Short mmCIF file of N, CA and C in Angstrom, two decimals:
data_model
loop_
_atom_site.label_atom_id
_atom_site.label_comp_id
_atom_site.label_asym_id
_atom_site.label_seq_id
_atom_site.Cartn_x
_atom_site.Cartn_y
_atom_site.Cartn_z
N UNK A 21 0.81 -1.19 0.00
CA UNK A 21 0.00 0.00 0.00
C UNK A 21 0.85 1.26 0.00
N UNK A 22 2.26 1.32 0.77
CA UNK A 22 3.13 2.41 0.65
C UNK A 22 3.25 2.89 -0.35
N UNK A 23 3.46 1.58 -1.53
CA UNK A 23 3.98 2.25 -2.99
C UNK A 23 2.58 3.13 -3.70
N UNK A 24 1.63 3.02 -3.80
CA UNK A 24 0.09 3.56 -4.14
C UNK A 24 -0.25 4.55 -3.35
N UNK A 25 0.14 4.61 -1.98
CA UNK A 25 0.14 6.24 -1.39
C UNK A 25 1.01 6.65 -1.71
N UNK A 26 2.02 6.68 -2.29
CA UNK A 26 3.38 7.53 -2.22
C UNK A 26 3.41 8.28 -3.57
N UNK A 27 3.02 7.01 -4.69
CA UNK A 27 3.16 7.98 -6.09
C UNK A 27 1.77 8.13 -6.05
N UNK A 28 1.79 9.55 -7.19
CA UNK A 28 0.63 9.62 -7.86
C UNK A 28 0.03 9.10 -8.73
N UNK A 29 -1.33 8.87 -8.98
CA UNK A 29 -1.95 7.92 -9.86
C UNK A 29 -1.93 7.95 -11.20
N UNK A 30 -1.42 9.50 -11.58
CA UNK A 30 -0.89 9.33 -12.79
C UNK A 30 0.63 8.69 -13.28
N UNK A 31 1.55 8.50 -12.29
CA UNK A 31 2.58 7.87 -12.82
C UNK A 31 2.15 6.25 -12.58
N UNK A 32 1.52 6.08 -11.85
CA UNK A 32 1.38 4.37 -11.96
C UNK A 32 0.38 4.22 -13.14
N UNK A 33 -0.18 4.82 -13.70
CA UNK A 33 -1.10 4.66 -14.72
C UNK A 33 -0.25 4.55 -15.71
N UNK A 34 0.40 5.60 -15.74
CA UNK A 34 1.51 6.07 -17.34
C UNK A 34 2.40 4.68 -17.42
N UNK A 35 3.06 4.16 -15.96
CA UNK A 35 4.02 2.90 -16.14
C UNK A 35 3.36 1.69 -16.65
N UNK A 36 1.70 0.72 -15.98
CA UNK A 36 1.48 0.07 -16.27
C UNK A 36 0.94 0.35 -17.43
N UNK A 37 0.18 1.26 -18.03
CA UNK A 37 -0.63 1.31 -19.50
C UNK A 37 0.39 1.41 -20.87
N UNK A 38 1.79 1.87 -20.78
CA UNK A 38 3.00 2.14 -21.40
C UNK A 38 3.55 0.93 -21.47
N UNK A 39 4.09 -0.25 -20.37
CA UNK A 39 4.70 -1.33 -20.61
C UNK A 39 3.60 -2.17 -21.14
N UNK A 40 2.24 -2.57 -20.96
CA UNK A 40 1.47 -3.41 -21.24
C UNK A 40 1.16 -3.09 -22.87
N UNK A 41 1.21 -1.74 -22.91
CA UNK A 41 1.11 -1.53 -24.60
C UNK A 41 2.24 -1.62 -25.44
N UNK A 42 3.62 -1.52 -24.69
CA UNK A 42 4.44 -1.90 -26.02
C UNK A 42 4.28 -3.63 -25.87
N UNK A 43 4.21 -3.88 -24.89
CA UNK A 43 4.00 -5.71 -24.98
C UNK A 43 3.39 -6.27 -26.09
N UNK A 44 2.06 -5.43 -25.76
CA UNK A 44 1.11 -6.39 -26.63
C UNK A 44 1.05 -5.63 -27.83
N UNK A 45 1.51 -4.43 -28.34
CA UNK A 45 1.33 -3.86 -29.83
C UNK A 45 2.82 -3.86 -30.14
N UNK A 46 3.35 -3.06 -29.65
CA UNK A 46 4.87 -2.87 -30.88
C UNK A 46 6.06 -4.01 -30.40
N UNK A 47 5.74 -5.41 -29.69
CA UNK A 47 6.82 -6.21 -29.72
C UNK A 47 7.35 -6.86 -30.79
N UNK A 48 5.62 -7.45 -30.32
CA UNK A 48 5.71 -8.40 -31.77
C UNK A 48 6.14 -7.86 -33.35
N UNK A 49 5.83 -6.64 -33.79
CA UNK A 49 6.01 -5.75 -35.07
C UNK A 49 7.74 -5.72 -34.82
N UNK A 50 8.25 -5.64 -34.04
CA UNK A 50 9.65 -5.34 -34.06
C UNK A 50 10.47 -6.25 -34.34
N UNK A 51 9.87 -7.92 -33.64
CA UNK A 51 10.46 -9.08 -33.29
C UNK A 51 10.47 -9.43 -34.82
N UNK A 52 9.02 -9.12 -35.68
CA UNK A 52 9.04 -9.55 -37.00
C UNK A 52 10.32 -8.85 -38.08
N UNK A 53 10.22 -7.43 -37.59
CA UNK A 53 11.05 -6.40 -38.14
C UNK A 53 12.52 -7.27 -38.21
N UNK A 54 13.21 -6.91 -36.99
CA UNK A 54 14.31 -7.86 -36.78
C UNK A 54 15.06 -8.85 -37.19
N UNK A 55 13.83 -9.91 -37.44
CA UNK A 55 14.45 -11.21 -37.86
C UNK A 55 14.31 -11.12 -39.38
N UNK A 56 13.37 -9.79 -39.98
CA UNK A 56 13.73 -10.09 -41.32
C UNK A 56 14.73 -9.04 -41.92
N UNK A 57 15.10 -8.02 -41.14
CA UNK A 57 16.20 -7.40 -41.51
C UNK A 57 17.46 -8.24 -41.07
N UNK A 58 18.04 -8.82 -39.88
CA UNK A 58 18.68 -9.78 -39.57
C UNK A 58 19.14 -10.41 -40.98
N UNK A 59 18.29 -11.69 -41.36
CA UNK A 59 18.20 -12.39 -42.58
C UNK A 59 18.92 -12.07 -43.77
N UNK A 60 18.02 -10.85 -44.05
CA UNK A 60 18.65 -10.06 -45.35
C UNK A 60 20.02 -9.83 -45.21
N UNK A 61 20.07 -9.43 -44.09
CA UNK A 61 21.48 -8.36 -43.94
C UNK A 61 22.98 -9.67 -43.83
N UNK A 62 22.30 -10.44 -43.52
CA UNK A 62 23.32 -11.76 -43.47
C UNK A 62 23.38 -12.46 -44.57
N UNK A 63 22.39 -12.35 -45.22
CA UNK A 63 22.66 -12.81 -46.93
C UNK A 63 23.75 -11.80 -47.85
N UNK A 64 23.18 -10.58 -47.69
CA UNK A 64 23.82 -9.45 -48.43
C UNK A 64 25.61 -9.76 -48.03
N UNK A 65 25.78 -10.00 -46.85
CA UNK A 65 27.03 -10.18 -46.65
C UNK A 65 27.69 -11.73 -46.93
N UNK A 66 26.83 -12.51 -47.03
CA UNK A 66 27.25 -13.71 -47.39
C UNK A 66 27.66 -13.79 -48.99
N UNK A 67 26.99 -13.19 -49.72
CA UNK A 67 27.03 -13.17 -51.04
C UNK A 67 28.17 -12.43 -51.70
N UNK A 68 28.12 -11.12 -50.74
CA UNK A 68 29.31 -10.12 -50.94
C UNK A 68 30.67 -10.62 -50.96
N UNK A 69 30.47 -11.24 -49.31
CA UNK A 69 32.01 -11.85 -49.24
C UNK A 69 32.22 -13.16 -50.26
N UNK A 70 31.50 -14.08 -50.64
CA UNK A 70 31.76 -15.09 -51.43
C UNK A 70 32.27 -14.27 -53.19
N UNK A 71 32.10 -13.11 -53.32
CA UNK A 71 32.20 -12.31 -55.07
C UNK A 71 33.86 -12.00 -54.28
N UNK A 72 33.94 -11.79 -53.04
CA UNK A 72 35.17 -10.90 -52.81
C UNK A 72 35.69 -10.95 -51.12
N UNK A 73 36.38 -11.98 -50.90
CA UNK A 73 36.91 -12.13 -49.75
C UNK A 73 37.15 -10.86 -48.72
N UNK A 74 37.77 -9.81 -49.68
CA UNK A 74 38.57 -8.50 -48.67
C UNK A 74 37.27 -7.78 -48.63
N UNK A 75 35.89 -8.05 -49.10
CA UNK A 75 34.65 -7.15 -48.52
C UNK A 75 34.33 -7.34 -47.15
N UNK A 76 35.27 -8.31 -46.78
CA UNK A 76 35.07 -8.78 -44.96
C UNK A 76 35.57 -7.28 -43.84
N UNK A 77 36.59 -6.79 -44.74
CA UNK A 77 37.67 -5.71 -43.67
C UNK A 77 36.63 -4.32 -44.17
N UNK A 78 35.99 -4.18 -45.00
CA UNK A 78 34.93 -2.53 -44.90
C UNK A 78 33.81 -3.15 -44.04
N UNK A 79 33.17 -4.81 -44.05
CA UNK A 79 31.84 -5.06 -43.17
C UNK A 79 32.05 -4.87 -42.02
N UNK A 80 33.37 -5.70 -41.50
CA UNK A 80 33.52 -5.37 -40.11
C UNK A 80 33.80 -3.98 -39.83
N UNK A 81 34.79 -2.96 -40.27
CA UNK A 81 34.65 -1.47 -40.19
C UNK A 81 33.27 -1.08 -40.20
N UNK A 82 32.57 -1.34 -40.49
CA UNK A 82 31.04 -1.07 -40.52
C UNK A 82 30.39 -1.18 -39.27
N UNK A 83 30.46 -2.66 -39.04
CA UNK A 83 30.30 -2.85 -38.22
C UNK A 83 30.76 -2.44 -37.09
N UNK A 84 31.79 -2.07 -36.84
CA UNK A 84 32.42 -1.37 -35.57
C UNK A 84 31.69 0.18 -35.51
N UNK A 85 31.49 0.58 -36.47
CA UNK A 85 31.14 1.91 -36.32
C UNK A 85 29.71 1.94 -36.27
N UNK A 86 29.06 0.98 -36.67
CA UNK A 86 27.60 1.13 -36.01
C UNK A 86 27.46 0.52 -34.08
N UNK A 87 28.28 0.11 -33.94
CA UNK A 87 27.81 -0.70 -32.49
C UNK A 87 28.48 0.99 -32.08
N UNK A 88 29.78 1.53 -31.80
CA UNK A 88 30.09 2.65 -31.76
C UNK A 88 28.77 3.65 -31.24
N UNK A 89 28.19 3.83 -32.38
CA UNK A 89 27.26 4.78 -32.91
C UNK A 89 25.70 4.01 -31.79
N UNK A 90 25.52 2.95 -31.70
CA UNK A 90 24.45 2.72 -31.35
C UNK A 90 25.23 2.79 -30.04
N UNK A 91 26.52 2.64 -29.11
CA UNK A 91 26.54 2.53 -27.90
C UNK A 91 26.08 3.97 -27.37
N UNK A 92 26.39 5.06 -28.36
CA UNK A 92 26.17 6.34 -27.72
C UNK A 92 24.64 6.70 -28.16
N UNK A 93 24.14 6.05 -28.77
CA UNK A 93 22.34 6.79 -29.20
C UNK A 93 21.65 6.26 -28.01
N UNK A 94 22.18 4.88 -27.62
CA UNK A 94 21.64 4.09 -26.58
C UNK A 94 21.73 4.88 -25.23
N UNK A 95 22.60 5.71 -24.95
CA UNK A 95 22.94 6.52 -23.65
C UNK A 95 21.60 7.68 -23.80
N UNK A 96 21.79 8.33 -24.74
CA UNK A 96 20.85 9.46 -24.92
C UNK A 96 19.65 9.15 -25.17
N UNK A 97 19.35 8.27 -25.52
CA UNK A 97 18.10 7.48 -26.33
C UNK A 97 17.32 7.40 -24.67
N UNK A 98 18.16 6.41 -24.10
CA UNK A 98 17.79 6.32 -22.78
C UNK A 98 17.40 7.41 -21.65
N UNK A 99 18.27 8.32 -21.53
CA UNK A 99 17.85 9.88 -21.23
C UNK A 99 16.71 10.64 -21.26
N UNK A 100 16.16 10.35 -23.16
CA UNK A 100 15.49 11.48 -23.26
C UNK A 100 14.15 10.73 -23.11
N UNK A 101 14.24 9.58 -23.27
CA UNK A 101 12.82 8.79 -23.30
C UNK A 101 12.28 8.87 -21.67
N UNK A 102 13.65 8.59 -21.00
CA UNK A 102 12.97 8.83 -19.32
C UNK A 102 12.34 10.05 -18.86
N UNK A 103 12.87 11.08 -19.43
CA UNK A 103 12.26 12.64 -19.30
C UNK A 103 10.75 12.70 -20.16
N UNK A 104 11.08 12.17 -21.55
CA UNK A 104 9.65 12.22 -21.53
C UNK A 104 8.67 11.30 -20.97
N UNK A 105 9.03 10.29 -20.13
CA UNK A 105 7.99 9.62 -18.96
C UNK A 105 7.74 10.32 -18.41
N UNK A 106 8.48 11.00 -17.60
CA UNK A 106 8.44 11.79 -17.01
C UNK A 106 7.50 12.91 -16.83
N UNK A 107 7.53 13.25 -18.02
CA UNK A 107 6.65 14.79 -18.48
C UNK A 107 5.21 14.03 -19.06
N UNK A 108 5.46 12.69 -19.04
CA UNK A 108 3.82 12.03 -19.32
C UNK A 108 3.19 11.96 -17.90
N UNK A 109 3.44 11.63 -17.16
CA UNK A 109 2.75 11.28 -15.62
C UNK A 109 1.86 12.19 -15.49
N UNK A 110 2.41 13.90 -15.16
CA UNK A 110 1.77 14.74 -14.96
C UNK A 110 0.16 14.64 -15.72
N UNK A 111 0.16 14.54 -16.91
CA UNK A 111 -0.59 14.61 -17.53
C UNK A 111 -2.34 13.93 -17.16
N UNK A 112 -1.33 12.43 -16.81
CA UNK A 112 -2.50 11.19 -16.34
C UNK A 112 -2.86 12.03 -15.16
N UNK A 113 -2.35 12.32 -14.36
CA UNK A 113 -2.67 12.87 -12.84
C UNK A 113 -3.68 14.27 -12.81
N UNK A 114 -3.37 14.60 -13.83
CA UNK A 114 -4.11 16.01 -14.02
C UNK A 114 -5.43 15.76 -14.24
N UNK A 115 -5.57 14.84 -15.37
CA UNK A 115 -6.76 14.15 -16.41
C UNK A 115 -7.74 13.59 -15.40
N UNK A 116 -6.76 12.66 -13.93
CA UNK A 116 -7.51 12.18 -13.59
C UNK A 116 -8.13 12.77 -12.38
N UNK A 117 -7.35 13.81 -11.55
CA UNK A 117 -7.76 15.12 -10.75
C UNK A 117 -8.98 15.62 -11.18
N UNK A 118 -8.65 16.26 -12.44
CA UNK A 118 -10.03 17.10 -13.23
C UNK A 118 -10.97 16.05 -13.12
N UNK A 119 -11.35 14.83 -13.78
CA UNK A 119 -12.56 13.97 -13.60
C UNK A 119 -13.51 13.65 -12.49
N UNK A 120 -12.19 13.33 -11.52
CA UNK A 120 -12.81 13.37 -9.94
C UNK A 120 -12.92 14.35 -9.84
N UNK A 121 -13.03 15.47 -9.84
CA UNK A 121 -13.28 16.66 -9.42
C UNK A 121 -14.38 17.89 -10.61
N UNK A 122 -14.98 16.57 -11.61
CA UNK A 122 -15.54 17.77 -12.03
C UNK A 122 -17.35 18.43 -11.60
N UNK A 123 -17.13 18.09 -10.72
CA UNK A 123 -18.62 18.78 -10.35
C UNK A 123 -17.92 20.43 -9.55
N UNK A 124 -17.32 20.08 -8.83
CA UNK A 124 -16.10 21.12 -7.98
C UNK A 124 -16.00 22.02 -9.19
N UNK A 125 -15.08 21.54 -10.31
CA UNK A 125 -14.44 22.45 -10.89
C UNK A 125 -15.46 23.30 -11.80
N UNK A 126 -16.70 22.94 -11.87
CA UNK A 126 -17.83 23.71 -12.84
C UNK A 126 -18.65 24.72 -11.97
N UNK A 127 -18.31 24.19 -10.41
CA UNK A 127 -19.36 25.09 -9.78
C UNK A 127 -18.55 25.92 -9.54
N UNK A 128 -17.15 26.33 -9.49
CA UNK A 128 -16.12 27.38 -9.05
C UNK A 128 -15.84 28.25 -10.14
N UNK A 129 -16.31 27.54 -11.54
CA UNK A 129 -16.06 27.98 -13.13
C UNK A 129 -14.69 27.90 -13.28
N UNK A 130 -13.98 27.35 -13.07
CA UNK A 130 -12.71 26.87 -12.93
C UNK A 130 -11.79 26.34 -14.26
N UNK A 131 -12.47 25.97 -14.86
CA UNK A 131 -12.73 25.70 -16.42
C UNK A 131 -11.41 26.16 -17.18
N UNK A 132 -11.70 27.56 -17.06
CA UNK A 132 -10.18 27.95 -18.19
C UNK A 132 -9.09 27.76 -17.77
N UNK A 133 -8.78 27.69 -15.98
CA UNK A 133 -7.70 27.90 -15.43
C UNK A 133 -6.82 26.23 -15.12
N UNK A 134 -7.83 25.11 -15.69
CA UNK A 134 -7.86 23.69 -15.68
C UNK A 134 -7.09 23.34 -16.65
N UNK A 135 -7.97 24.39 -17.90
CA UNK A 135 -7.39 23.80 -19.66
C UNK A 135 -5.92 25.03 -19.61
N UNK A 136 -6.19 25.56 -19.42
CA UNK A 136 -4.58 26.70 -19.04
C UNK A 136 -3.20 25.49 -18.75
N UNK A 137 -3.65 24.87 -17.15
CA UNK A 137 -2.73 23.75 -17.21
C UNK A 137 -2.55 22.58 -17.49
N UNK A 138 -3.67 22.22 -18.31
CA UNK A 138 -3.88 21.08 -18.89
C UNK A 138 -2.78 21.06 -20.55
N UNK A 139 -3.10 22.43 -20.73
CA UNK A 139 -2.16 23.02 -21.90
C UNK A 139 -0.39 22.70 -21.44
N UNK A 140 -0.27 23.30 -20.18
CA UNK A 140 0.91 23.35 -20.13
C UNK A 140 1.39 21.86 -19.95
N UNK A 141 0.83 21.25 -19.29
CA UNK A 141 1.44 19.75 -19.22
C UNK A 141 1.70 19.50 -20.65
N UNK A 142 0.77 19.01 -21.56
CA UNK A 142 0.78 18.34 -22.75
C UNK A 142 1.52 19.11 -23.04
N UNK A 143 2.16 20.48 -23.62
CA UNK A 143 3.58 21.21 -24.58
C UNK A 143 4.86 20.71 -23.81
N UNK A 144 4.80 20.27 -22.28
CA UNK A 144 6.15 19.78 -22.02
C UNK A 144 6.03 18.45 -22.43
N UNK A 145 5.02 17.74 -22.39
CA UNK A 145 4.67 16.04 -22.72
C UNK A 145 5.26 16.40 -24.01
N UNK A 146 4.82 17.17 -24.99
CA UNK A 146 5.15 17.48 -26.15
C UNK A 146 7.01 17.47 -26.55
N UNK A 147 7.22 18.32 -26.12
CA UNK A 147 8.73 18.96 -26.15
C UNK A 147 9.44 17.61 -25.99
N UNK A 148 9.25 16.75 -24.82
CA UNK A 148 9.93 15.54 -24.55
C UNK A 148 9.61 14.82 -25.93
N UNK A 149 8.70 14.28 -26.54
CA UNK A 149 8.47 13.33 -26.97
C UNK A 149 9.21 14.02 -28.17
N UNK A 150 8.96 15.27 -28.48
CA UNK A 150 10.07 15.57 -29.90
C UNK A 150 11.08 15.78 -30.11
N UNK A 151 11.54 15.52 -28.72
CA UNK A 151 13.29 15.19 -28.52
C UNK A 151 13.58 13.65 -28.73
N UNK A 152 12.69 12.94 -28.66
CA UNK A 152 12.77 11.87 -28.75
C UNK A 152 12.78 11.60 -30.10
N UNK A 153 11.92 12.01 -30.67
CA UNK A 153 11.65 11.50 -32.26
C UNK A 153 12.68 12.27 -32.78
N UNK A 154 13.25 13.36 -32.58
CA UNK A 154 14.69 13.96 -33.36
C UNK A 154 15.76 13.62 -33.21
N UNK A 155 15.93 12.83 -31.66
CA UNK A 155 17.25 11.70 -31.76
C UNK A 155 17.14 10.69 -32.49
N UNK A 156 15.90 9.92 -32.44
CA UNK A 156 15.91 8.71 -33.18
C UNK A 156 15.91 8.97 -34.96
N UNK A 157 15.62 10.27 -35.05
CA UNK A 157 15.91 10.57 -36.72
C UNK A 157 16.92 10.67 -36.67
N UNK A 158 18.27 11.54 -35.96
CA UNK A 158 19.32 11.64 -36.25
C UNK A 158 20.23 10.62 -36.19
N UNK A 159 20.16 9.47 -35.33
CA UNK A 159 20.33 8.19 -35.49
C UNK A 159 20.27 7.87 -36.42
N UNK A 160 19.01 7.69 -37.11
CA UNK A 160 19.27 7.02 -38.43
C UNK A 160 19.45 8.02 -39.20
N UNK A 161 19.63 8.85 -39.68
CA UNK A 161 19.97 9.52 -40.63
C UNK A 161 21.66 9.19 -40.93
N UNK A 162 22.62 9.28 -39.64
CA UNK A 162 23.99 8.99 -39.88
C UNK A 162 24.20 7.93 -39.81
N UNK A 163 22.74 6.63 -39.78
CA UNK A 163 23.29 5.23 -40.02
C UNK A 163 22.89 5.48 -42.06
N UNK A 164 22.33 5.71 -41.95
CA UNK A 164 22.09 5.89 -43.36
C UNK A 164 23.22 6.80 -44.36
N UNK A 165 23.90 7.87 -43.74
CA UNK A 165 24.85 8.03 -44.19
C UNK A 165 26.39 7.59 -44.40
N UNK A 166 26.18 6.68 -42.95
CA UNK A 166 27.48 5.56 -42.88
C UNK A 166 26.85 4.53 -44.18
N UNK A 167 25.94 3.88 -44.30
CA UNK A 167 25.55 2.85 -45.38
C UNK A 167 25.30 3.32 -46.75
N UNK A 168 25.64 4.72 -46.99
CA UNK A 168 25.46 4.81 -48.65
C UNK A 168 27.01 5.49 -49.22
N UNK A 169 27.85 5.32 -47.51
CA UNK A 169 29.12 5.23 -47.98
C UNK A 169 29.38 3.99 -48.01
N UNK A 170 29.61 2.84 -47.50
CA UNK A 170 29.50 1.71 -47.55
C UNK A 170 29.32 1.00 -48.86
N UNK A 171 28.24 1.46 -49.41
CA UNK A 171 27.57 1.04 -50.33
C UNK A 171 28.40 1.67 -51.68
N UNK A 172 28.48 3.06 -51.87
CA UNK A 172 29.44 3.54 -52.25
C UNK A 172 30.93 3.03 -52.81
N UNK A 173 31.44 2.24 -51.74
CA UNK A 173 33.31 2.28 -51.65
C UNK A 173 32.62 0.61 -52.28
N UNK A 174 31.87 -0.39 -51.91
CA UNK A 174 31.70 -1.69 -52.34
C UNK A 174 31.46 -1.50 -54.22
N UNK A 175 30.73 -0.54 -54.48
CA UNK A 175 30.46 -0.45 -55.50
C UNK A 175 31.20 0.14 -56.45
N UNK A 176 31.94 1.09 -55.97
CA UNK A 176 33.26 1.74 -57.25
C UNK A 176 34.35 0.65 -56.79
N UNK A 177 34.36 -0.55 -55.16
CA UNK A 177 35.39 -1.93 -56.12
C UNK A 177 35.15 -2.41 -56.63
N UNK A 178 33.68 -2.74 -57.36
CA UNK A 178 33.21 -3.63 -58.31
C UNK A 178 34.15 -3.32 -59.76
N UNK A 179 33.80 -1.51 -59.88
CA UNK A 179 34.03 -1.24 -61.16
C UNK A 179 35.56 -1.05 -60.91
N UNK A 180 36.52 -0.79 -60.31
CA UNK A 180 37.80 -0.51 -60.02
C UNK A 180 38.20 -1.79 -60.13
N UNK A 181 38.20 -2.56 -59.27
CA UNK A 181 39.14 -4.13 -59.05
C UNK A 181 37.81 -5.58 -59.44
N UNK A 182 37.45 -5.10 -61.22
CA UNK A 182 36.74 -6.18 -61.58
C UNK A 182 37.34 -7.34 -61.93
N UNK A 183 36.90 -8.86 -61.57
CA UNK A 183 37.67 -9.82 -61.22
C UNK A 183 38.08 -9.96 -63.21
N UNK A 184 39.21 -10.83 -63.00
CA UNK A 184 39.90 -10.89 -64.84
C UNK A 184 38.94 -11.79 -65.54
N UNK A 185 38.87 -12.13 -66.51
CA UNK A 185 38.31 -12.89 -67.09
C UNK A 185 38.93 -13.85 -67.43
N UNK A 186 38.54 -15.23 -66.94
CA UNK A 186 40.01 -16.16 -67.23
C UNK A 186 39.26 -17.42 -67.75
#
């Protein structure tokens, strides 16, 4: 009972309704995601290296520089997503204040001064969550620019060091 008096009902709301929904909606979509990018991406390199042994020393460079790259998105990634939990709680707590309370809040006319901070919660809920979505673009944007160099240097060795004709 300590833990249920202590927080507010909007952060226990925001934690269980948040983990139970990526469970049951975006796991599974990811788990599928995964194993078929996985797949591909292990063919592409299987095939590569079998046309050309030394395509092994740019994959693994690749590879080093994405784990690199994901060890540090993973730090910040982690950061900004907790802040915007963070800046979600308020929200539930407010939502659910105002409900219980709306006979109170109509007979006081209380009304504008409710949606006033009802406003302000959601633009910080806001602000968080579009820090979030602008790391995870910039993430991929410089994985995408590491892979069309990649793609790049594999493809002018095709035309540079084409095997002889024998």
């Amino acid at each position: 009972m300590y833990f249920f008096n202590t927080n507010p009902s909007g952060r226990i709301l925001n934690r269980f309704s948040k983990d139970m929904g990526s469970v049951d909606e975006i796991l599974p979509q990811v788990m599928i995601d995964v194993i078929q990018i996985f797949l591909s991406l292990l063919g592409i390199v299987i095939v590569l290296c079998l046309v050309n042994p030394y395509y092994i020393v740019a994959t693994v460079v690749m590879v080093i520089i994405f784990y690199f790259m994901r060890s540090f998105y993973l730090k910040t990634s982690r950061d900004v997503k907790r802040l915007e939990a963070i800046t979600r709680s308020p929200i539930y707590t407010h939502l659910g204040a105002s409900l219980n309370g709306l006979s109170t809040i109509r007979a006081f006319e209380a009304q504008e001064i409710l949606i006033q901070e009802f406003d302000n919660y959601q633009d910080l809920h806001s602000s968080g969550f579009y820090m979030f979505l602008s790391t995870s673009r910039a993430f991929g944007y410089w994985l995408d620019c590491f892979c069309v160099i990649y793609i790049a240097i594999i493809t002018l060795s095709f035309l540079l060091f084409s095997p002889e004709n024998g």
